[in-house]
Amino acid sequence: MNNIISKNVQDIQISGIRKFFNKVAKVDGAVSLTLGQPDFSVPEKIKKAMIKAIEENKTTYTSNAGIEELRGEISNYLKKYFNIYYDKEEICLTIGGSQGLLSTFTALINSGDKVLIPTPAYPAYESCVKLLGGKVLNYYLKEDFSIDFDRLEEIILKEKPKVMVLSYPSNPTGAILSKEDRDKLYKLIKDNDTIVVSDEIYSSLTFEDEYFSIVQYEDIKEKVVLVSGFSKMFSMTGLRLGYVCACERLMGSIIKVHQYNVSCAPSIVQWGAYEGIKNCLSDVEYMKNEFINRRDYLYERLTALGFEVNLPMGAFYMFPSIKGFNMSSDEFCERALQEAKVAMVPGSAFGNGGEGYIRISYSYSMEELQEALNRLEKWMSKEKIG
Ligand SMILES: Cc1ncc(COP(=O)(O)O)c(C=O)c1O
């Protein structure tokens, strides 16, 4: 009976982030900084637009790609704020960024195809690729979580991967793509046959004025797919809306997978996001500024406790090093949970390159962050850690 489950499914695990989150529920009074879920409410105008959509019976299937109105607004938004040019025909609404990623990978990957994935990275990339029978190759990042181009170039030339994942702003590190690195990547992609899947779901939460992405180059559009979404942008993780942008040739295949998988994204939520992208960008700005305040607070407290930390420039995660504390990331997080009652995610949940680090999400309130840091400080001083 062991063989009833697909071998590819047997080969993947439930995400380490969820595993740790589930453990926290069993520890009485623990403060959790584990999830990537903003603590803000969905903007009021989005709620009202969804209620109105229900009242107007906009509850039928939409076209597979999603309502034209929203796709048109996404096209305007990407152009205006990110210098990214996609026509509404090149955009497909998906059920969160997650379904956008899986549909894209399914359209591209044959069993045995090589896929380059950064490490540390969001764990879904590796699992999706394994689910499809693809072969994962990792590229390691430098100490500051930027790309090590010498190693990347070597692996691309030697292994000739079919697909490469880029993930900026990054979960778990909070790093963003610099102009210099974007330009180097462009050259590499232009000169090779690898297709880039660029996950930019945190793009609205970038703390610098200028935004850089590989998707900004028109002449390599045939080789890139952009995956993004509204979960983090409008603090609507449970409403499940994302999108994929790709040139016609790639989109034609991605949408085939999407159609047979889900038909379309939820109609009501599409109308909510349509209102959001037109009229709620000031709410996003407000949330971003709050995240910057929390980031600064967390950075100051952690460095004072002896952690080595790269200051994140996007998303809402910090990825401090614990290499100086003589513990694995699992051990550190387990002890912090049991002894200090503070829950954080071991870096090992983000792949081989994550060992030696812990991920702290600051999508939690300032009060929770303060309480967690006070507890950590007490525990570390008592146990003489750091
Ligand atoms: C980097 C990254 N990509 C994609 C996703 C999935 O987003 P969604 O909830 O919209 O499916 C997440 C969620 O945490 C993420 O961190």
XYZ file of N, CA and C in Angstrom, residues 125-333:
627
model
N 9.352 27.003 -3.532
C 9.979 26.811 -4.853
C 10.488 25.377 -5.009
N 11.260 24.952 -4.011
C 11.860 23.610 -4.108
C 10.779 22.541 -4.136
N 9.771 22.719 -3.298
C 8.728 21.697 -3.215
C 7.941 21.617 -4.516
N 7.622 22.767 -5.106
C 6.874 22.756 -6.384
C 7.697 22.030 -7.448
N 8.968 22.344 -7.512
C 9.818 21.738 -8.547
C 9.916 20.226 -8.332
N 10.070 19.824 -7.090
C 10.157 18.377 -6.801
C 8.836 17.676 -7.127
N 7.748 18.346 -6.829
C 6.418 17.801 -7.126
C 6.278 17.473 -8.606
N 6.938 18.266 -9.438
C 6.846 18.077 -10.888
C 7.958 17.169 -11.413
N 8.772 16.645 -10.505
C 9.863 15.752 -10.919
C 11.074 16.495 -11.439
N 11.120 17.813 -11.236
C 12.291 18.592 -11.662
C 13.471 18.366 -10.727
N 14.639 18.752 -11.202
C 15.846 18.576 -10.379
C 16.269 19.941 -9.832
N 16.321 20.046 -8.507
C 16.662 21.328 -7.885
C 18.172 21.505 -7.828
N 18.647 22.644 -8.328
C 20.046 23.031 -8.133
C 20.008 24.308 -7.312
N 20.830 24.383 -6.296
C 20.825 25.602 -5.475
C 21.913 26.564 -5.901
N 21.626 27.854 -5.842
C 22.727 28.821 -5.906
C 22.772 29.559 -4.576
N 24.003 29.649 -4.068
C 24.186 30.221 -2.738
C 24.308 31.735 -2.821
N 23.923 32.389 -1.751
C 23.994 33.850 -1.696
C 25.187 34.252 -0.840
N 25.615 35.505 -0.991
C 26.740 35.979 -0.193
C 26.262 36.305 1.228
N 27.203 36.664 2.086
C 26.864 36.975 3.493
C 25.800 38.072 3.614
N 25.794 39.004 2.638
C 24.791 40.079 2.694
C 23.519 39.685 1.921
N 23.430 38.420 1.533
C 22.277 37.838 0.823
C 22.116 38.351 -0.606
N 23.164 38.942 -1.148
C 23.124 39.288 -2.572
C 23.681 38.093 -3.345
N 23.525 38.130 -4.671
C 23.917 36.976 -5.494
C 25.436 36.899 -5.645
N 25.964 35.686 -5.514
C 27.393 35.457 -5.785
C 27.501 35.152 -7.287
N 27.828 36.177 -8.068
C 27.762 36.030 -9.525
C 28.790 35.062 -10.092
N 29.950 34.979 -9.452
C 30.959 34.034 -9.984
C 30.394 32.624 -9.945
N 29.805 32.291 -8.802
C 29.259 30.932 -8.650
C 28.018 30.728 -9.507
N 27.216 31.776 -9.604
C 25.990 31.648 -10.401
C 26.325 31.420 -11.879
N 27.281 32.195 -12.363
C 27.650 32.088 -13.773
C 28.213 30.695 -14.064
N 29.030 30.240 -13.137
C 29.652 28.918 -13.305
C 28.568 27.836 -13.407
N 27.604 27.903 -12.512
C 26.572 26.854 -12.481
C 25.664 26.945 -13.718
N 25.408 28.154 -14.192
C 24.564 28.300 -15.394
C 25.298 27.750 -16.622
N 26.578 28.067 -16.729
C 27.338 27.592 -17.894
C 27.504 26.078 -17.862
N 27.744 25.539 -16.655
C 28.015 24.104 -16.537
C 26.730 23.265 -16.628
N 25.726 23.678 -15.892
C 24.527 22.834 -15.762
C 23.427 23.183 -16.769
N 23.498 24.356 -17.336
C 22.471 24.829 -18.273
C 21.043 24.581 -17.762
N 20.708 25.138 -16.612
C 19.363 24.913 -16.066
C 18.294 25.489 -16.988
N 17.153 24.842 -17.002
C 16.070 25.327 -17.859
C 15.412 26.574 -17.252
N 15.291 26.541 -15.927
C 14.577 27.614 -15.231
C 15.415 28.097 -14.058
N 15.285 29.385 -13.770
C 15.956 29.932 -12.587
C 14.948 30.780 -11.809
N 14.939 30.621 -10.493
C 14.026 31.420 -9.668
C 14.778 32.612 -9.089
N 14.153 33.779 -9.196
C 14.658 34.972 -8.510
C 13.593 35.364 -7.501
N 14.003 35.863 -6.345
C 13.025 36.152 -5.304
C 13.426 37.413 -4.546
N 12.938 38.555 -5.045
C 13.219 39.854 -4.419
C 11.971 40.719 -4.422
N 11.721 41.459 -3.334
C 12.339 41.394 -2.016
C 12.183 39.984 -1.437
N 13.183 39.589 -0.663
C 13.274 38.181 -0.276
C 12.580 37.827 1.036
N 11.883 36.726 0.974
C 11.491 35.986 2.167
C 12.458 34.798 2.173
N 13.344 34.639 3.101
C 13.337 35.145 4.471
C 14.284 36.316 4.773
N 15.082 36.821 3.810
C 16.180 37.716 4.224
C 15.809 39.198 4.230
N 14.777 39.582 3.474
C 14.439 41.004 3.368
C 15.339 41.750 2.392
N 16.231 41.017 1.687
C 17.130 41.679 0.721
C 16.354 42.069 -0.532
N 16.823 43.130 -1.201
C 16.214 43.533 -2.474
C 17.285 43.465 -3.569
N 16.856 43.588 -4.803
C 17.790 43.507 -5.929
C 18.359 44.901 -6.201
N 19.702 44.997 -6.229
C 20.321 46.297 -6.519
C 20.340 46.523 -8.029
N 20.574 47.772 -8.427
C 20.637 48.094 -9.856
C 21.797 47.319 -10.503
N 22.905 47.311 -9.785
C 24.097 46.642 -10.316
C 23.838 45.145 -10.555
N 23.211 44.502 -9.589
C 22.933 43.068 -9.726
C 21.877 42.793 -10.795
N 20.913 43.688 -10.889
C 19.903 43.528 -11.942
C 20.586 43.558 -13.314
N 21.501 44.493 -13.482
C 22.170 44.624 -14.782
C 23.050 43.403 -15.087
N 23.696 42.877 -14.053
C 24.516 41.663 -14.261
C 23.628 40.475 -14.633
N 22.493 40.393 -13.949
C 21.556 39.294 -14.240
C 21.049 39.381 -15.673
N 20.787 40.593 -16.088
C 20.276 40.816 -17.443
C 21.246 40.238 -18.470
N 22.510 40.536 -18.269
C 23.511 40.065 -19.234
C 23.538 38.527 -19.258
N 23.493 37.973 -18.050
C 23.552 36.515 -17.917
C 22.347 35.850 -18.604
N 21.188 36.427 -18.408
C 19.968 35.846 -18.984
C 19.948 36.044 -20.497
N 20.386 37.201 -20.928
C 20.405 37.499 -22.368
C 21.320 36.515 -23.114
N 22.441 36.184 -22.468
C 23.432 35.335 -23.134
C 23.174 33.839 -22.974
N 22.182 33.456 -22.180
C 21.938 32.028 -21.932
C 20.465 31.692 -22.175
N 20.173 30.381 -22.104
C 18.810 29.971 -22.463
C 17.919 29.661 -21.262
N 18.295 30.193 -20.128
C 17.511 29.902 -18.919
C 16.308 30.861 -18.824
N 15.164 30.305 -18.426
C 13.957 31.131 -18.224
C 13.903 31.550 -16.750
N 13.645 32.814 -16.501
C 13.591 33.294 -15.114
C 12.148 33.374 -14.630
N 11.903 32.789 -13.460
C 10.628 33.016 -12.774
C 10.940 33.972 -11.625
N 10.439 35.201 -11.726
C 10.772 36.212 -10.725
C 9.574 36.433 -9.799
N 9.751 36.000 -8.549
C 8.685 36.136 -7.557
C 8.850 37.483 -6.858
N 7.929 38.407 -7.127
C 8.056 39.764 -6.574
C 6.840 40.125 -5.734
N 6.383 39.144 -4.959
C 5.141 39.342 -4.209
C 5.262 40.446 -3.143
N 6.511 40.773 -2.750
C 6.703 41.840 -1.759
C 7.099 43.176 -2.390
N 6.927 43.320 -3.704
C 7.429 44.531 -4.374
C 6.820 45.818 -3.811
N 5.571 45.754 -3.354
C 4.948 46.977 -2.818
C 5.546 47.338 -1.453
N 6.283 46.406 -0.862
C 6.919 46.676 0.429
C 8.435 46.766 0.250
N 8.855 47.681 -0.604
C 10.285 47.942 -0.798
C 10.577 49.287 -0.155
N 11.649 49.341 0.653
C 11.881 50.552 1.449
C 12.807 51.556 0.765
N 13.096 51.356 -0.503
C 13.902 52.312 -1.269
C 12.989 52.944 -2.312
N 13.369 54.119 -2.789
C 12.496 54.803 -3.742
C 12.500 54.133 -5.108
N 13.686 53.701 -5.547
C 13.743 53.115 -6.879
C 13.659 51.598 -6.801
N 13.015 51.007 -7.776
C 12.793 49.554 -7.762
C 13.497 48.919 -8.957
N 14.200 47.828 -8.687
C 14.917 47.160 -9.771
C 14.473 45.708 -9.902
N 14.213 45.311 -11.152
C 13.748 43.950 -11.408
C 14.217 43.515 -12.789
N 14.485 42.240 -12.920
C 14.903 41.686 -14.211
C 13.781 41.806 -15.251
N 12.561 41.958 -14.754
C 11.391 42.020 -15.634
C 11.299 43.376 -16.347
N 12.157 44.312 -15.941
C 12.096 45.650 -16.543
C 12.689 45.714 -17.951
N 13.379 44.656 -18.382
C 13.995 44.688 -19.714
C 13.046 44.111 -20.762
N 12.720 44.913 -21.727
C 11.796 44.487 -22.782
C 12.379 43.374 -23.659
N 13.690 43.447 -23.928
C 14.248 42.541 -24.940
C 14.501 41.115 -24.433
N 14.253 40.857 -23.140
C 14.358 39.450 -22.685
C 12.988 38.965 -22.170
N 11.956 39.662 -22.573
C 10.606 39.333 -22.087
C 10.193 37.890 -22.409
N 10.733 37.363 -23.481
C 10.415 35.980 -23.877
C 10.999 34.975 -22.883
N 11.897 35.463 -22.024
C 12.591 34.553 -21.111
C 12.238 34.795 -19.648
N 11.244 35.638 -19.365
C 10.930 35.901 -17.951
C 9.428 35.778 -17.663
N 9.154 35.344 -16.451
C 7.766 35.311 -15.956
C 7.764 36.039 -14.616
N 6.813 36.935 -14.438
C 6.683 37.646 -13.167
C 5.525 37.037 -12.376
N 5.791 36.679 -11.109
C 4.719 36.195 -10.228
C 4.573 37.206 -9.089
N 3.356 37.631 -8.841
C 3.153 38.600 -7.765
C 1.751 38.405 -7.161
N 1.299 39.364 -6.367
C -0.031 39.172 -5.787
C -0.378 40.193 -4.733
N -1.556 40.014 -4.163
C -2.118 41.011 -3.254
C -2.118 40.595 -1.780
N -1.705 39.347 -1.496
C -1.787 38.856 -0.111
C -1.086 39.792 0.865
N 0.136 40.177 0.515
C 0.935 40.998 1.433
C 0.616 42.475 1.221
N 0.403 42.855 -0.021
C 0.189 44.265 -0.362
C -1.029 44.855 0.346
N -2.138 44.124 0.325
C -3.367 44.626 0.957
C -3.679 43.870 2.245
N -2.695 43.183 2.789
C -2.900 42.428 4.021
C -4.139 41.533 3.895
N -4.195 40.782 2.805
C -5.383 39.931 2.578
C -4.960 38.495 2.248
N -4.142 37.937 3.130
C -3.587 36.593 2.864
C -4.671 35.527 2.690
N -5.765 35.677 3.434
C -6.812 34.640 3.366
C -7.742 34.800 2.171
N -7.653 35.920 1.498
C -8.577 36.145 0.372
C -8.056 35.523 -0.916
N -6.781 35.208 -0.950
C -6.167 34.406 -2.007
C -6.266 35.014 -3.399
N -5.469 36.054 -3.632
C -5.408 36.593 -4.995
C -3.975 36.980 -5.362
N -3.525 36.430 -6.462
C -2.209 36.765 -6.998
C -2.302 36.948 -8.494
N -1.165 37.126 -9.152
C -1.185 37.206 -10.616
C 0.158 36.814 -11.215
N 0.064 36.398 -12.469
C 1.259 36.043 -13.242
C 1.279 36.943 -14.465
N 2.456 37.435 -14.836
C 2.614 38.212 -16.070
C 3.647 37.498 -16.945
N 3.296 37.313 -18.200
C 4.234 36.655 -19.121
C 3.873 37.021 -20.551
N 4.861 36.919 -21.438
C 4.613 37.195 -22.850
C 3.598 36.166 -23.361
N 3.009 36.461 -24.504
C 1.907 35.646 -25.033
C 2.278 34.165 -25.143
N 3.494 33.915 -25.636
C 3.898 32.526 -25.873
C 3.903 31.721 -24.553
N 4.468 32.313 -23.498
C 4.508 31.603 -22.208
C 3.124 31.600 -21.559
N 2.453 32.734 -21.627
C 1.145 32.834 -20.962
C 0.149 31.819 -21.528
N 0.221 31.592 -22.845
C -0.688 30.626 -23.471
C -0.604 29.268 -22.778
N 0.587 28.878 -22.362
C 0.758 27.576 -21.699
C 0.406 27.645 -20.217
N 0.793 28.742 -19.587
C 0.499 28.884 -18.148
C -1.025 28.868 -17.935
N -1.721 29.530 -18.841
C -3.175 29.639 -18.655
C -3.885 28.300 -18.902
N -3.257 27.443 -19.704
C -3.843 26.095 -19.878
C -3.844 25.361 -18.534
N -2.706 25.439 -17.848
C -2.599 24.764 -16.539
C -3.602 25.381 -15.573
N -3.617 26.700 -15.566
C -4.496 27.461 -14.672
C -5.961 27.081 -14.909
N -6.338 26.980 -16.167
C -7.730 26.663 -16.493
C -8.146 25.316 -15.932
N -7.303 24.301 -16.150
C -7.702 22.962 -15.707
C -7.533 22.780 -14.206
N -6.793 23.695 -13.598
C -6.596 23.600 -12.158
C -7.711 24.320 -11.396
N -7.974 25.576 -11.750
C -8.913 26.369 -10.928
C -9.981 27.125 -11.729
N -9.935 27.085 -13.028
C -10.814 27.876 -13.911
C -10.525 29.368 -13.823
N -10.722 29.926 -12.617
C -10.410 31.354 -12.450
C -10.229 31.639 -10.961
N -9.676 32.816 -10.674
C -9.548 33.239 -9.273
C -10.939 33.679 -8.788
N -11.155 33.730 -7.461
C -12.492 34.085 -6.937
C -12.955 35.462 -7.428
N -14.162 35.511 -7.980
C -14.666 36.749 -8.604
C -14.757 37.908 -7.610
N -15.307 37.622 -6.433
C -15.531 38.669 -5.427
C -14.215 39.355 -5.049
N -13.202 38.534 -4.857
C -11.906 39.072 -4.426
C -11.269 39.886 -5.554
N -11.507 39.476 -6.795
C -10.985 40.261 -7.913
C -11.567 41.676 -7.892
N -12.873 41.790 -7.588
C -13.483 43.128 -7.525
C -12.926 43.908 -6.339
N -12.644 43.222 -5.254
C -12.035 43.884 -4.088
C -10.666 44.449 -4.445
N -9.841 43.636 -5.108
C -8.493 44.085 -5.462
C -8.546 45.208 -6.494
N -9.577 45.181 -7.341
C -9.737 46.243 -8.348
C -9.929 47.592 -7.638
N -10.782 47.575 -6.614
C -10.971 48.796 -5.810
C -9.640 49.162 -5.127
N -8.978 48.162 -4.586
C -7.741 48.395 -3.836
C -6.666 49.059 -4.682
N -6.467 48.537 -5.852
C -5.362 49.042 -6.673
C -5.676 50.448 -7.204
N -6.968 50.771 -7.286
C -7.339 52.124 -7.730
C -7.310 53.110 -6.561
N -7.792 52.665 -5.398
C -8.066 53.637 -4.332
C -7.443 53.346 -2.961
N -6.620 52.319 -2.835
C -6.092 52.006 -1.497
C -4.558 52.013 -1.441
N -3.915 52.682 -2.375
C -2.446 52.663 -2.327
C -1.914 53.471 -1.133
N -2.733 54.402 -0.628
C -2.280 55.132 0.566
C -2.301 54.200 1.792
N -3.209 53.224 1.803
C -3.204 52.232 2.901
C -1.905 51.412 2.843
N -1.484 51.088 1.620
C -0.252 50.299 1.460
C 0.944 51.123 1.954
N 0.927 52.405 1.636
C 2.009 53.301 2.065
C 2.061 53.359 3.600
N 0.882 53.432 4.205
C 0.805 53.472 5.668
C 1.409 52.190 6.275
N 1.017 51.044 5.695
C 1.532 49.766 6.231
C 3.048 49.698 6.048
N 3.501 50.153 4.898
C 4.947 50.110 4.632
C 5.713 50.945 5.670
N 5.196 52.134 5.964
C 5.882 52.972 6.949
C 5.877 52.334 8.332
N 4.776 51.659 8.662
C 4.732 50.933 9.940
C 5.788 49.835 9.963
N 5.915 49.117 8.847
C 6.920 48.050 8.784
C 8.330 48.624 8.954
N 8.552 49.793 8.374
C 9.888 50.394 8.514
C 10.164 50.717 9.990
N 9.162 51.257 10.687
C 9.341 51.544 12.123
C 9.660 50.276 12.903
N 8.912 49.214 12.579
C 9.121 47.948 13.306
C 10.497 47.368 12.982
N 10.859 47.457 11.712
C 12.179 46.960 11.304
C 13.288 47.675 12.096
N 13.159 49.008 12.171
C 14.214 49.775 12.858
C 14.295 49.386 14.331
N 13.139 49.206 14.940
C 13.103 48.817 16.360
C 13.774 47.451 16.554
N 13.357 46.505 15.715
C 13.868 45.132 15.839
C 15.380 45.087 15.597
N 15.804 45.826 14.604
C 17.237 45.857 14.248
C 18.058 46.365 15.436
N 17.558 47.431 16.056
C 18.296 48.021 17.170
C 18.377 47.051 18.351
N 17.251 46.429 18.665
C 17.236 45.502 19.805
C 18.116 44.282 19.537
N 18.020 43.723 18.335
C 18.781 42.504 18.036
C 20.280 42.771 18.018
N 20.688 43.883 17.421
C 22.127 44.172 17.393
C 22.637 44.407 18.816
N 21.801 45.040 19.657
C 22.207 45.258 21.050
C 22.383 43.930 21.786
N 21.653 42.900 21.346
C 21.768 41.583 21.998
C 22.941 40.767 21.430
N 23.628 41.308 20.450
C 24.807 40.612 19.909
C 24.554 39.826 18.630
N 23.355 39.969 18.050
C 23.097 39.289 16.769
C 23.754 40.082 15.640
N 24.262 39.345 14.654
C 24.700 40.013 13.427
C 23.520 40.041 12.477
N 23.156 41.228 12.029
C 21.940 41.353 11.210
C 22.199 42.218 9.983
N 21.709 41.768 8.827
C 21.671 42.621 7.633
C 20.384 43.413 7.680
N 20.487 44.720 7.521
C 19.271 45.534 7.575
C 18.400 45.241 6.353
N 17.185 44.689 6.568
C 16.319 44.371 5.419
C 15.858 45.639 4.708
N 15.746 45.571 3.397
C 15.292 46.721 2.612
C 13.933 46.464 1.975
N 13.288 45.362 2.348
C 11.963 45.087 1.817
C 11.321 43.934 2.567
N 10.048 43.652 2.225
C 9.249 42.603 2.886
C 9.123 42.904 4.387
N 8.894 41.889 5.224
C 8.800 42.165 6.662
C 9.447 41.049 7.480
N 10.640 40.669 7.017
C 11.384 39.623 7.718
C 12.794 40.101 8.020
N 13.329 39.606 9.128
C 14.728 39.826 9.445
C 15.358 38.454 9.592
N 16.622 38.333 9.175
C 17.254 37.012 9.149
C 18.611 37.089 9.856
N 18.575 37.265 11.197
C 19.836 37.420 11.926
C 20.648 36.133 11.978
N 21.947 36.316 12.030
C 22.840 35.159 12.150
C 22.916 34.726 13.609
N 22.961 33.409 13.811
C 23.172 32.896 15.177
C 24.447 32.064 15.196
N 25.293 32.300 14.178
C 26.493 31.463 14.044
C 27.420 31.580 15.248
N 27.369 32.727 15.929
C 28.259 32.902 17.076
C 27.726 32.265 18.359
N 26.553 31.644 18.318
C 25.939 31.176 19.571
C 26.083 29.668 19.817
N 26.864 28.989 18.981
C 27.118 27.549 19.154
C 25.876 26.672 19.240
N 24.908 26.978 18.422
C 23.697 26.156 18.381
C 23.244 26.089 16.929
N 22.569 24.984 16.578
C 21.961 24.945 15.248
C 20.720 25.840 15.294
N 20.195 26.181 14.120
C 19.019 27.059 14.114
C 17.822 26.346 14.756
N 17.730 25.020 14.557
C 16.629 24.267 15.179
C 16.722 24.323 16.694
N 17.952 24.114 17.176
C 18.157 24.089 18.622
C 17.861 25.466 19.227
N 18.360 26.511 18.543
C 18.145 27.867 19.050
C 16.642 28.165 19.152
N 15.907 27.839 18.077
C 14.472 28.175 18.062
C 13.687 27.318 19.055
